[in-house]
């Protein structure tokens, strides 16, 4: 998960690219997101099969976050997952308002009980020049300590990783951390908070994630009429 253009499809291609090197997930090279729907990509690591799920990026100009959230819920309510990979570009000099909104939304989608199953992944380290690496590491520390960004996840025992598309091992390390977690005694699948809440409340608009988006739209003086189609 993450905002538009943070490298979700690139991460998937590093692990899921076919034997002839062709990419499986479409990567965008413009301001427009290439992923409009939830997509599944089978992968294998250390003889173990698993699926990576590519999701539409939040803050997509073609779709509202309400629409994206609805698509995610429709998919995940019947398909349990073992973890969430939350991607962010380390090359972003400043933490934008849209990035903070995305972090807040993902926080509400997951819920505190799911945080230890979240991998916080900074990407695009391959384009960071040697002279800029110290500044990039300072930004990483700031991201982890920012109350409105990654700090709640870190406090909830989420793991941090650095990803470079030139080094497959950096992507493999993320997946291996999920494998290690599943080997722990008493491990069980933990549902996303938004899935549990929609099953209990019957409507997306009443979930923590839905209420967060409703507050955001109210602040921006947007009409809330679109919510009528989400109430089930």
mmCIF file of N, CA and C in Angstrom, residues 37-147:
data_model
loop_
_atom_site.group_PDB
_atom_site.id
_atom_site.type_symbol
_atom_site.label_atom_id
_atom_site.label_comp_id
_atom_site.label_asym_id
_atom_site.label_seq_id
_atom_site.Cartn_x
_atom_site.Cartn_y
_atom_site.Cartn_z
ATOM 1 N N UNK A 37 -7.001 -1.321 -10.130
ATOM 2 C CA UNK A 37 -7.707 -2.380 -9.421
ATOM 3 C C UNK A 37 -6.729 -3.203 -8.595
ATOM 4 N N UNK A 38 -7.260 -3.965 -7.665
ATOM 5 C CA UNK A 38 -6.440 -4.893 -6.888
ATOM 6 C C UNK A 38 -5.990 -6.024 -7.802
ATOM 7 N N UNK A 39 -4.687 -6.308 -7.813
ATOM 8 C CA UNK A 39 -4.131 -7.343 -8.684
ATOM 9 C C UNK A 39 -3.244 -8.290 -7.874
ATOM 10 N N UNK A 40 -3.282 -9.575 -8.237
ATOM 11 C CA UNK A 40 -2.509 -10.594 -7.525
ATOM 12 C C UNK A 40 -1.333 -11.053 -8.379
ATOM 13 N N UNK A 41 -0.154 -11.183 -7.761
ATOM 14 C CA UNK A 41 1.045 -11.642 -8.458
ATOM 15 C C UNK A 41 1.691 -12.782 -7.671
ATOM 16 N N UNK A 42 1.602 -14.021 -8.187
ATOM 17 C CA UNK A 42 2.218 -15.170 -7.506
ATOM 18 C C UNK A 42 3.747 -15.055 -7.531
ATOM 19 N N UNK A 43 4.372 -15.393 -6.425
ATOM 20 C CA UNK A 43 5.832 -15.347 -6.308
ATOM 21 C C UNK A 43 6.317 -16.592 -5.570
ATOM 22 N N UNK A 44 7.624 -16.842 -5.686
ATOM 23 C CA UNK A 44 8.242 -17.948 -4.961
ATOM 24 C C UNK A 44 9.556 -17.467 -4.357
ATOM 25 N N UNK A 45 9.776 -17.800 -3.103
ATOM 26 C CA UNK A 45 11.019 -17.455 -2.425
ATOM 27 C C UNK A 45 11.380 -18.590 -1.475
ATOM 28 N N UNK A 46 12.592 -19.088 -1.603
ATOM 29 C CA UNK A 46 13.079 -20.193 -0.771
ATOM 30 C C UNK A 46 12.142 -21.401 -0.867
ATOM 31 N N UNK A 47 11.632 -21.637 -2.069
ATOM 32 C CA UNK A 47 10.742 -22.762 -2.292
ATOM 33 C C UNK A 47 9.339 -22.580 -1.748
ATOM 34 N N UNK A 48 9.050 -21.404 -1.266
ATOM 35 C CA UNK A 48 7.739 -21.133 -0.665
ATOM 36 C C UNK A 48 6.943 -20.196 -1.571
ATOM 37 N N UNK A 49 5.718 -20.569 -1.861
ATOM 38 C CA UNK A 49 4.862 -19.755 -2.719
ATOM 39 C C UNK A 49 4.052 -18.763 -1.882
ATOM 40 N N UNK A 50 3.897 -17.577 -2.434
ATOM 41 C CA UNK A 50 3.089 -16.551 -1.772
ATOM 42 C C UNK A 50 2.577 -15.588 -2.838
ATOM 43 N N UNK A 51 1.616 -14.782 -2.489
ATOM 44 C CA UNK A 51 1.054 -13.797 -3.412
ATOM 45 C C UNK A 51 1.362 -12.388 -2.934
ATOM 46 N N UNK A 52 1.791 -11.543 -3.857
ATOM 47 C CA UNK A 52 1.887 -10.114 -3.601
ATOM 48 C C UNK A 52 0.663 -9.457 -4.231
ATOM 49 N N UNK A 53 0.059 -8.541 -3.519
ATOM 50 C CA UNK A 53 -1.172 -7.907 -3.977
ATOM 51 C C UNK A 53 -0.895 -6.438 -4.251
ATOM 52 N N UNK A 54 -1.031 -6.050 -5.499
ATOM 53 C CA UNK A 54 -0.828 -4.657 -5.897
ATOM 54 C C UNK A 54 -2.148 -3.918 -5.729
ATOM 55 N N UNK A 55 -2.114 -2.799 -5.035
ATOM 56 C CA UNK A 55 -3.332 -2.036 -4.769
ATOM 57 C C UNK A 55 -3.254 -0.659 -5.415
ATOM 58 N N UNK A 56 -4.392 -0.069 -5.750
ATOM 59 C CA UNK A 56 -4.373 1.296 -6.292
ATOM 60 C C UNK A 56 -3.758 2.249 -5.278
ATOM 61 N N UNK A 57 -3.015 3.219 -5.768
ATOM 62 C CA UNK A 57 -2.403 4.198 -4.880
ATOM 63 C C UNK A 57 -3.407 5.235 -4.426
ATOM 64 N N UNK A 58 -3.324 5.616 -3.168
ATOM 65 C CA UNK A 58 -4.190 6.680 -2.672
ATOM 66 C C UNK A 58 -3.755 8.012 -3.278
ATOM 67 N N UNK A 59 -4.665 8.971 -3.250
ATOM 68 C CA UNK A 59 -4.422 10.291 -3.834
ATOM 69 C C UNK A 59 -4.281 10.203 -5.349
ATOM 70 N N UNK A 60 -5.035 9.294 -5.964
ATOM 71 C CA UNK A 60 -5.058 9.131 -7.419
ATOM 72 C C UNK A 60 -6.040 10.145 -8.008
ATOM 73 N N UNK A 61 -5.625 10.969 -8.974
ATOM 74 C CA UNK A 61 -6.534 11.976 -9.539
ATOM 75 C C UNK A 61 -7.724 11.391 -10.282
ATOM 76 N N UNK A 62 -7.657 10.113 -10.662
ATOM 77 C CA UNK A 62 -8.758 9.499 -11.413
ATOM 78 C C UNK A 62 -9.810 8.865 -10.518
ATOM 79 N N UNK A 63 -9.457 8.584 -9.258
ATOM 80 C CA UNK A 63 -10.380 7.935 -8.334
ATOM 81 C C UNK A 63 -10.273 8.589 -6.966
ATOM 82 N N UNK A 64 -11.396 8.715 -6.287
ATOM 83 C CA UNK A 64 -11.358 9.245 -4.927
ATOM 84 C C UNK A 64 -10.817 8.178 -3.985
ATOM 85 N N UNK A 65 -10.302 8.613 -2.848
ATOM 86 C CA UNK A 65 -9.830 7.659 -1.847
ATOM 87 C C UNK A 65 -10.978 6.802 -1.328
ATOM 88 N N UNK A 66 -12.197 7.347 -1.369
ATOM 89 C CA UNK A 66 -13.373 6.571 -0.971
ATOM 90 C C UNK A 66 -13.549 5.376 -1.904
ATOM 91 N N UNK A 67 -13.423 5.617 -3.205
ATOM 92 C CA UNK A 67 -13.551 4.532 -4.183
ATOM 93 C C UNK A 67 -12.446 3.497 -4.004
ATOM 94 N N UNK A 68 -11.227 3.973 -3.779
ATOM 95 C CA UNK A 68 -10.099 3.057 -3.601
ATOM 96 C C UNK A 68 -10.289 2.217 -2.347
ATOM 97 N N UNK A 69 -10.687 2.864 -1.249
ATOM 98 C CA UNK A 69 -10.921 2.138 -0.007
ATOM 99 C C UNK A 69 -12.008 1.088 -0.192
ATOM 100 N N UNK A 70 -13.067 1.445 -0.911
ATOM 101 C CA UNK A 70 -14.154 0.495 -1.156
ATOM 102 C C UNK A 70 -13.658 -0.725 -1.922
ATOM 103 N N UNK A 71 -12.789 -0.514 -2.913
ATOM 104 C CA UNK A 71 -12.247 -1.638 -3.686
ATOM 105 C C UNK A 71 -11.376 -2.538 -2.811
ATOM 106 N N UNK A 72 -10.590 -1.918 -1.945
ATOM 107 C CA UNK A 72 -9.745 -2.707 -1.052
ATOM 108 C C UNK A 72 -10.590 -3.559 -0.108
ATOM 109 N N UNK A 73 -11.615 -2.950 0.459
ATOM 110 C CA UNK A 73 -12.473 -3.680 1.394
ATOM 111 C C UNK A 73 -13.194 -4.817 0.685
ATOM 112 N N UNK A 74 -13.687 -4.562 -0.521
ATOM 113 C CA UNK A 74 -14.372 -5.611 -1.282
ATOM 114 C C UNK A 74 -13.463 -6.816 -1.488
ATOM 115 N N UNK A 75 -12.181 -6.548 -1.683
ATOM 116 C CA UNK A 75 -11.230 -7.639 -1.914
ATOM 117 C C UNK A 75 -10.850 -8.339 -0.610
ATOM 118 N N UNK A 76 -10.466 -7.567 0.393
ATOM 119 C CA UNK A 76 -9.887 -8.158 1.602
ATOM 120 C C UNK A 76 -10.913 -8.752 2.559
ATOM 121 N N UNK A 77 -12.170 -8.418 2.411
ATOM 122 C CA UNK A 77 -13.162 -8.944 3.354
ATOM 123 C C UNK A 77 -13.340 -10.457 3.199
ATOM 124 N N UNK A 78 -12.971 -11.010 2.050
ATOM 125 C CA UNK A 78 -13.095 -12.462 1.844
ATOM 126 C C UNK A 78 -11.745 -13.140 1.633
ATOM 127 N N UNK A 79 -10.658 -12.374 1.722
ATOM 128 C CA UNK A 79 -9.325 -12.927 1.483
ATOM 129 C C UNK A 79 -8.367 -12.449 2.575
ATOM 130 N N UNK A 80 -8.159 -13.230 3.613
ATOM 131 C CA UNK A 80 -7.242 -12.836 4.693
ATOM 132 C C UNK A 80 -5.818 -12.652 4.168
ATOM 133 N N UNK A 81 -5.096 -11.727 4.756
ATOM 134 C CA UNK A 81 -3.709 -11.479 4.358
ATOM 135 C C UNK A 81 -2.801 -11.625 5.578
ATOM 136 N N UNK A 82 -1.517 -11.852 5.301
ATOM 137 C CA UNK A 82 -0.547 -12.044 6.382
ATOM 138 C C UNK A 82 0.179 -10.754 6.746
ATOM 139 N N UNK A 83 0.129 -9.755 5.894
ATOM 140 C CA UNK A 83 0.833 -8.528 6.215
ATOM 141 C C UNK A 83 0.603 -7.451 5.179
ATOM 142 N N UNK A 84 1.041 -6.241 5.518
ATOM 143 C CA UNK A 84 0.931 -5.079 4.633
ATOM 144 C C UNK A 84 2.321 -4.480 4.450
ATOM 145 N N UNK A 85 2.671 -4.187 3.210
ATOM 146 C CA UNK A 85 3.915 -3.484 2.895
ATOM 147 C C UNK A 85 3.548 -2.038 2.572
ATOM 148 N N UNK A 86 3.982 -1.125 3.414
ATOM 149 C CA UNK A 86 3.674 0.300 3.279
ATOM 150 C C UNK A 86 4.909 0.972 2.687
ATOM 151 N N UNK A 87 4.799 1.408 1.434
ATOM 152 C CA UNK A 87 5.943 1.976 0.717
ATOM 153 C C UNK A 87 5.915 3.500 0.694
ATOM 154 N N UNK A 88 7.115 4.085 0.771
ATOM 155 C CA UNK A 88 7.274 5.541 0.693
ATOM 156 C C UNK A 88 8.617 5.829 0.031
ATOM 157 N N UNK A 89 8.668 6.862 -0.802
ATOM 158 C CA UNK A 89 9.922 7.226 -1.485
ATOM 159 C C UNK A 89 10.873 7.933 -0.525
ATOM 160 N N UNK A 90 12.086 7.434 -0.402
ATOM 161 C CA UNK A 90 13.080 8.099 0.432
ATOM 162 C C UNK A 90 13.563 9.381 -0.233
ATOM 163 N N UNK A 91 13.312 9.509 -1.533
ATOM 164 C CA UNK A 91 13.760 10.693 -2.275
ATOM 165 C C UNK A 91 12.869 11.905 -2.058
ATOM 166 N N UNK A 92 11.711 11.723 -1.437
ATOM 167 C CA UNK A 92 10.837 12.870 -1.159
ATOM 168 C C UNK A 92 11.481 13.729 -0.075
ATOM 169 N N UNK A 93 11.847 14.947 -0.440
ATOM 170 C CA UNK A 93 12.551 15.825 0.496
ATOM 171 C C UNK A 93 11.650 16.223 1.662
ATOM 172 N N UNK A 94 10.389 16.484 1.352
ATOM 173 C CA UNK A 94 9.442 16.902 2.385
ATOM 174 C C UNK A 94 8.297 15.911 2.479
ATOM 175 N N UNK A 95 7.720 15.834 3.645
ATOM 176 C CA UNK A 95 6.568 14.970 3.872
ATOM 177 C C UNK A 95 5.318 15.762 3.503
ATOM 178 N N UNK A 96 4.720 15.418 2.382
ATOM 179 C CA UNK A 96 3.581 16.177 1.868
ATOM 180 C C UNK A 96 2.305 15.881 2.646
ATOM 181 N N UNK A 97 1.325 16.763 2.463
ATOM 182 C CA UNK A 97 0.031 16.547 3.090
ATOM 183 C C UNK A 97 -0.621 15.271 2.609
ATOM 184 N N UNK A 98 -0.473 14.960 1.321
ATOM 185 C CA UNK A 98 -1.079 13.738 0.782
ATOM 186 C C UNK A 98 -0.415 12.494 1.368
ATOM 187 N N UNK A 99 0.902 12.554 1.606
ATOM 188 C CA UNK A 99 1.604 11.415 2.213
ATOM 189 C C UNK A 99 1.125 11.184 3.641
ATOM 190 N N UNK A 100 0.912 12.264 4.374
ATOM 191 C CA UNK A 100 0.412 12.142 5.747
ATOM 192 C C UNK A 100 -1.007 11.587 5.748
ATOM 193 N N UNK A 101 -1.841 12.058 4.821
ATOM 194 C CA UNK A 101 -3.211 11.535 4.738
ATOM 195 C C UNK A 101 -3.200 10.039 4.413
ATOM 196 N N UNK A 102 -2.303 9.642 3.520
ATOM 197 C CA UNK A 102 -2.193 8.221 3.177
ATOM 198 C C UNK A 102 -1.789 7.399 4.394
ATOM 199 N N UNK A 103 -0.816 7.893 5.161
ATOM 200 C CA UNK A 103 -0.373 7.177 6.363
ATOM 201 C C UNK A 103 -1.506 7.053 7.373
ATOM 202 N N UNK A 104 -2.258 8.135 7.549
ATOM 203 C CA UNK A 104 -3.377 8.100 8.490
ATOM 204 C C UNK A 104 -4.444 7.113 8.037
ATOM 205 N N UNK A 105 -4.694 7.075 6.742
ATOM 206 C CA UNK A 105 -5.701 6.161 6.212
ATOM 207 C C UNK A 105 -5.259 4.705 6.373
ATOM 208 N N UNK A 106 -3.996 4.421 6.055
ATOM 209 C CA UNK A 106 -3.482 3.060 6.217
ATOM 210 C C UNK A 106 -3.500 2.655 7.690
ATOM 211 N N UNK A 107 -3.219 3.609 8.564
ATOM 212 C CA UNK A 107 -3.283 3.330 10.006
ATOM 213 C C UNK A 107 -4.683 2.863 10.396
ATOM 214 N N UNK A 108 -5.703 3.538 9.885
ATOM 215 C CA UNK A 108 -7.083 3.173 10.213
ATOM 216 C C UNK A 108 -7.512 1.887 9.505
ATOM 217 N N UNK A 109 -6.996 1.655 8.312
ATOM 218 C CA UNK A 109 -7.303 0.406 7.599
ATOM 219 C C UNK A 109 -6.774 -0.789 8.383
ATOM 220 N N UNK A 110 -5.548 -0.675 8.872
ATOM 221 C CA UNK A 110 -4.892 -1.796 9.561
ATOM 222 C C UNK A 110 -5.389 -1.973 10.986
ATOM 223 N N UNK A 111 -5.400 -0.893 11.751
ATOM 224 C CA UNK A 111 -5.719 -0.985 13.170
ATOM 225 C C UNK A 111 -4.494 -1.362 13.977
ATOM 226 N N UNK A 112 -4.456 -0.933 15.229
ATOM 227 C CA UNK A 112 -3.267 -1.106 16.068
ATOM 228 C C UNK A 112 -2.855 -2.563 16.230
ATOM 229 N N UNK A 113 -3.812 -3.473 16.279
ATOM 230 C CA UNK A 113 -3.479 -4.886 16.480
ATOM 231 C C UNK A 113 -2.773 -5.499 15.274
ATOM 232 N N UNK A 114 -2.843 -4.811 14.137
ATOM 233 C CA UNK A 114 -2.217 -5.324 12.911
ATOM 234 C C UNK A 114 -0.839 -4.705 12.671
ATOM 235 N N UNK A 115 -0.471 -3.680 13.437
ATOM 236 C CA UNK A 115 0.748 -2.923 13.148
ATOM 237 C C UNK A 115 1.999 -3.788 13.093
ATOM 238 N N UNK A 116 2.098 -4.810 13.945
ATOM 239 C CA UNK A 116 3.309 -5.627 13.938
ATOM 240 C C UNK A 116 3.421 -6.461 12.666
ATOM 241 N N UNK A 117 2.372 -6.481 11.863
ATOM 242 C CA UNK A 117 2.397 -7.188 10.581
ATOM 243 C C UNK A 117 2.551 -6.220 9.409
ATOM 244 N N UNK A 118 2.987 -5.010 9.704
ATOM 245 C CA UNK A 118 3.227 -3.995 8.683
ATOM 246 C C UNK A 118 4.730 -3.831 8.481
ATOM 247 N N UNK A 119 5.156 -3.835 7.225
ATOM 248 C CA UNK A 119 6.550 -3.554 6.878
ATOM 249 C C UNK A 119 6.617 -2.139 6.315
ATOM 250 N N UNK A 120 7.382 -1.284 6.955
ATOM 251 C CA UNK A 120 7.555 0.102 6.523
ATOM 252 C C UNK A 120 8.762 0.146 5.593
ATOM 253 N N UNK A 121 8.514 0.339 4.316
ATOM 254 C CA UNK A 121 9.575 0.198 3.314
ATOM 255 C C UNK A 121 9.824 1.521 2.602
ATOM 256 N N UNK A 122 11.048 2.010 2.694
ATOM 257 C CA UNK A 122 11.444 3.173 1.906
ATOM 258 C C UNK A 122 12.090 2.679 0.622
ATOM 259 N N UNK A 123 11.638 3.221 -0.492
ATOM 260 C CA UNK A 123 12.150 2.815 -1.793
ATOM 261 C C UNK A 123 12.962 3.898 -2.468
ATOM 262 N N UNK A 124 13.478 3.556 -3.647
ATOM 263 C CA UNK A 124 14.270 4.458 -4.492
ATOM 264 C C UNK A 124 15.644 4.777 -3.902
ATOM 265 N N UNK A 125 16.142 3.896 -3.052
ATOM 266 C CA UNK A 125 17.501 4.091 -2.542
ATOM 267 C C UNK A 125 18.534 3.971 -3.663
ATOM 268 N N UNK A 126 18.168 3.297 -4.742
ATOM 269 C CA UNK A 126 19.116 3.117 -5.846
ATOM 270 C C UNK A 126 19.426 4.419 -6.572
ATOM 271 N N UNK A 127 18.578 5.442 -6.419
ATOM 272 C CA UNK A 127 18.839 6.720 -7.095
ATOM 273 C C UNK A 127 19.444 7.757 -6.148
ATOM 274 N N UNK A 128 19.637 7.377 -4.889
ATOM 275 C CA UNK A 128 20.249 8.299 -3.927
ATOM 276 C C UNK A 128 21.762 8.309 -4.136
ATOM 277 N N UNK A 129 22.309 9.473 -4.417
ATOM 278 C CA UNK A 129 23.749 9.586 -4.634
ATOM 279 C C UNK A 129 24.498 9.464 -3.308
ATOM 280 N N UNK A 130 25.755 9.048 -3.409
ATOM 281 C CA UNK A 130 26.558 8.835 -2.203
ATOM 282 C C UNK A 130 26.588 10.073 -1.318
ATOM 283 N N UNK A 131 26.720 11.234 -1.932
ATOM 284 C CA UNK A 131 26.822 12.469 -1.147
ATOM 285 C C UNK A 131 25.507 12.836 -0.461
ATOM 286 N N UNK A 132 24.402 12.207 -0.899
ATOM 287 C CA UNK A 132 23.087 12.513 -0.322
ATOM 288 C C UNK A 132 22.603 11.450 0.659
ATOM 289 N N UNK A 133 23.405 10.416 0.866
ATOM 290 C CA UNK A 133 22.935 9.295 1.696
ATOM 291 C C UNK A 133 22.748 9.689 3.165
ATOM 292 N N UNK A 134 23.625 10.519 3.668
ATOM 293 C CA UNK A 134 23.481 10.937 5.065
ATOM 294 C C UNK A 134 22.164 11.679 5.269
ATOM 295 N N UNK A 135 21.826 12.553 4.325
ATOM 296 C CA UNK A 135 20.561 13.288 4.412
ATOM 297 C C UNK A 135 19.376 12.341 4.285
ATOM 298 N N UNK A 136 19.514 11.326 3.425
ATOM 299 C CA UNK A 136 18.433 10.352 3.251
ATOM 300 C C UNK A 136 18.196 9.566 4.538
ATOM 301 N N UNK A 137 19.266 9.209 5.220
ATOM 302 C CA UNK A 137 19.117 8.480 6.484
ATOM 303 C C UNK A 137 18.496 9.375 7.559
ATOM 304 N N UNK A 138 18.793 10.663 7.512
ATOM 305 C CA UNK A 138 18.143 11.586 8.452
ATOM 306 C C UNK A 138 16.645 11.652 8.164
ATOM 307 N N UNK A 139 16.290 11.669 6.880
ATOM 308 C CA UNK A 139 14.865 11.685 6.523
ATOM 309 C C UNK A 139 14.175 10.418 7.016
ATOM 310 N N UNK A 140 14.864 9.284 6.900
ATOM 311 C CA UNK A 140 14.284 8.031 7.371
ATOM 312 C C UNK A 140 13.990 8.099 8.867
ATOM 313 N N UNK A 141 14.917 8.653 9.622
ATOM 314 C CA UNK A 141 14.697 8.810 11.065
ATOM 315 C C UNK A 141 13.500 9.711 11.331
ATOM 316 N N UNK A 142 13.388 10.788 10.555
ATOM 317 C CA UNK A 142 12.256 11.703 10.716
ATOM 318 C C UNK A 142 10.937 11.011 10.391
ATOM 319 N N UNK A 143 10.929 10.187 9.346
ATOM 320 C CA UNK A 143 9.709 9.463 8.980
ATOM 321 C C UNK A 143 9.274 8.539 10.111
ATOM 322 N N UNK A 144 10.233 7.850 10.700
ATOM 323 C CA UNK A 144 9.932 6.899 11.774
ATOM 324 C C UNK A 144 9.463 7.604 13.042
ATOM 325 N N UNK A 145 9.896 8.845 13.242
ATOM 326 C CA UNK A 145 9.569 9.564 14.472
ATOM 327 C C UNK A 145 8.399 10.532 14.323
ATOM 328 N N UNK A 146 7.865 10.651 13.115
ATOM 329 C CA UNK A 146 6.779 11.614 12.870
ATOM 330 C C UNK A 146 5.462 11.047 13.397
ATOM 331 N N UNK A 147 4.819 11.778 14.316
ATOM 332 C CA UNK A 147 3.595 11.293 14.955
ATOM 333 C C UNK A 147 2.471 11.024 13.964
#
